[in-house]
Amino acid sequence: MTCAGIGQIAAAVRGRERSAQEVLRGTLADIARGNGAINAFTAVTDRRAVAAAAAVDTAIAAGHDPGPLAGVPFAVKNLYDIEGLPTLAGSKIDRDRAPAARDAALVRRLTAAGAILVGALNMDEYAYGFSTENSHYGPTRNPHDTTRIAGGSSGGAAAAVAASFVPLTLGSDTNGSIRVPAALCGVFGIKPTYGRLSRSGLRLFAASLDHGGAFCRSTTDLAAAYDAMQGPDPEDPTCSERAPEPVAGLLTRGLDGIRIGVADGYFKNQGVPEVFRAVEKAAAALDITRQVEIPAAGVARAAAMIITSVEGAELHLADLTTRAGDFDPMTRARFLAGALVPAPWYVHAQRFRRWYCAQLVQLFRDVDVIIAPTTPYPAFPIGQASVQLDGQRLPAAGSLGIFTQPLSFAGLPVVAAPVAGAGPLPIGLQIVAAPWREDLVLRVAAAGEALGLFAAASPPSLS
Amino acid sequence: MADAFDPEAYVPQAAAALGLPIAPSDLGDVLGALAILARVAGVVMAFPLPEEIIAAAVFTAEKGDA
């Protein structure tokens, strides 16, 4: 498997130690050999990739700089537009859509930096799920135990990085769809501040809450990819006009001056013991003694569920009305139910969001970074419908967002970091900061990585 | 309102009024999904908010957004 990181690959290609075409050949061979067991890819864009890699090599031979991600293979959740392919968003219905006329904005930014797109990745239908148990395209399997889920909805994106098919993938996160699969697959993920990265050319799910983001095996890779994707985009009205604020050069600054707390109350219930042990391990390693109570976190999760259901259903109302039977049985009833939600529930949820965000801004006057668990339990077997938690029987997939939903609801930047040696299956933590402080979450993640606290897990077959 | 919500009474009538067909084989799951949403809506609706708290969307006449 090609385990080299972004920095190593780009340095080797730019330094003419390896050609982009040689890197690509290895990547395509790894995917061909390994994807059958994992089912991460729904399309491999090999012809396009071969042409792009040749162009990078030609540019280097001519003395031009192809960019900081020269020759780095990457793949994207199949809700990102890829020129010439229909954007599936995990659905059967959208196979019939016209092929995308051009790449999504984030794909264009990565390729402009020299990266090579190699394919599209599996997901829950229309991003409405946390397990990537897709009935149309099959489940994505966790590289650490292929009988278990990879998490979702960006399950293919997390699994492709966990299996080291590629060093970088893009996902999207509405309620936890980057952070949950990152935790379950043992890789790093970043969900930046709402509005930081353009969503132009990304098939939306619930526009009030949708974020683009990335998966990698290290914080340096994550920062390099994130920096390449920042910047305003008038084609996405939610995309901030802030100029790029690069973070790659800040990662080694350590923890000096950063006030860190552990999320208390809500975030210390409804999980299995090993998840809370991972939080305690992080608190000890990072010397955290402060506890932080996020107010009304449970209400925030509830409000996120209402907003998601309504906005998701509205986007697909025409298809729900005329061809509901073509929806994945895993999503169909929830989409139909969302179409019937009384309007006051939605408006109150949106009004609550305003109140909640104001409370969190206050909270971040006293603390810079908050550590919280990512999921209440590690990956469960594919097909498992329910879990027993604190004496309650809960939906197995639906409850994976207990700890992620209250944070994305406020649009806060989060790095999902895998805790080294947390157990037989990967467990991750969320590192959270005030809006626009991606620099802080990445610094804390990098400091934890340097201490050996955080590390991408290696699947048994790869170690 | 959310606490008194009765999905079994509401769903068939609301779906018919909206012209949203629900297959008999899906009805049970839709009722279940809406019951979950009603339960969490009860949590949201019970949270008191001052009238001056408005949703965060910013509308401008020339662009339709901020």
Coordinates of C-alpha atoms in Angstrom, one line a residue, chain A residues 128 237 241 296 298-299 302-306 309 317 320-322 324-325 329 332-334 336-355 395, chain B residues 1-2 5 10-11 14-15 18-23 25-26 29-30 33-34 36-41 43-57 63 65-66:
Chain A
Y128 CA -28.6 11.0 5.6
P237 CA -23.4 32.4 -0.7
E241 CA -15.3 36.5 2.3
A296 CA -28.2 23.1 26.3
G298 CA -29.0 18.2 24.1
V299 CA -31.4 20.8 22.8
A302 CA -32.6 17.9 18.9
A303 CA -32.7 21.2 16.9
A304 CA -30.1 19.9 14.5
M305 CA -32.3 16.8 13.8
I306 CA -35.3 19.0 13.1
S309 CA -35.0 16.5 8.4
L317 CA -39.5 16.6 -2.3
L320 CA -40.2 11.7 -2.7
T321 CA -43.5 12.6 -4.3
T322 CA -43.1 10.7 -7.6
A324 CA -40.1 7.3 -3.2
G325 CA -39.6 3.7 -3.9
P329 CA -34.8 1.9 2.4
R332 CA -36.7 6.7 2.7
A333 CA -38.9 6.9 5.8
R334 CA -36.8 9.7 7.4
L336 CA -40.7 11.3 4.0
A337 CA -41.1 12.2 7.7
G338 CA -39.1 15.3 7.2
A339 CA -41.5 16.5 4.5
L340 CA -44.3 16.4 7.1
V341 CA -42.6 18.3 10.0
P342 CA -44.8 21.2 11.2
A343 CA -43.2 24.6 10.3
P344 CA -43.0 26.0 13.9
W345 CA -40.7 23.2 14.9
Y346 CA -38.2 24.2 12.2
V347 CA -38.4 27.9 12.9
H348 CA -38.0 27.5 16.6
A349 CA -35.0 25.2 16.0
Q350 CA -33.4 28.0 13.8
R351 CA -34.2 30.6 16.5
F352 CA -32.7 28.4 19.1
R353 CA -29.5 28.1 17.0
R354 CA -29.0 31.8 17.2
W355 CA -29.4 31.8 21.0
P395 CA -30.8 3.3 17.0
Chain B
M1 CA -47.8 21.3 20.4
A2 CA -45.0 18.8 19.9
F5 CA -48.5 15.4 18.5
Y10 CA -51.4 13.4 11.5
V11 CA -49.4 11.5 8.8
A14 CA -51.0 15.7 6.1
A15 CA -49.5 13.4 3.4
L18 CA -49.6 17.7 0.5
G19 CA -50.0 15.1 -2.3
L20 CA -47.2 13.0 -0.9
P21 CA -48.0 9.4 -1.5
I22 CA -46.8 7.0 1.3
A23 CA -46.7 3.3 0.4
S25 CA -45.2 -0.8 3.3
D26 CA -43.5 2.5 4.3
D29 CA -41.4 3.4 9.3
V30 CA -42.6 6.9 8.5
A33 CA -39.4 8.5 12.1
L34 CA -41.9 11.2 12.7
I36 CA -38.7 10.5 16.9
L37 CA -38.8 13.9 15.4
A38 CA -41.9 14.8 17.5
R39 CA -40.0 13.7 20.6
V40 CA -37.0 15.8 19.9
A41 CA -39.2 18.7 18.8
V43 CA -37.3 19.2 23.7
V44 CA -36.7 22.2 21.3
M45 CA -40.2 23.7 21.6
A46 CA -40.0 23.5 25.4
F47 CA -36.9 25.7 25.4
P48 CA -38.1 29.3 26.0
L49 CA -36.7 31.9 23.6
P50 CA -37.3 35.7 23.8
E51 CA -39.2 37.1 20.9
E52 CA -36.2 39.2 19.8
I53 CA -34.1 36.0 19.1
I54 CA -34.6 35.5 15.3
A55 CA -33.1 33.0 13.0
A56 CA -29.6 33.9 11.8
A57 CA -30.4 34.2 8.1
K63 CA -28.8 39.5 -3.5
D65 CA -28.6 36.8 1.0
A66 CA -25.8 38.6 3.0

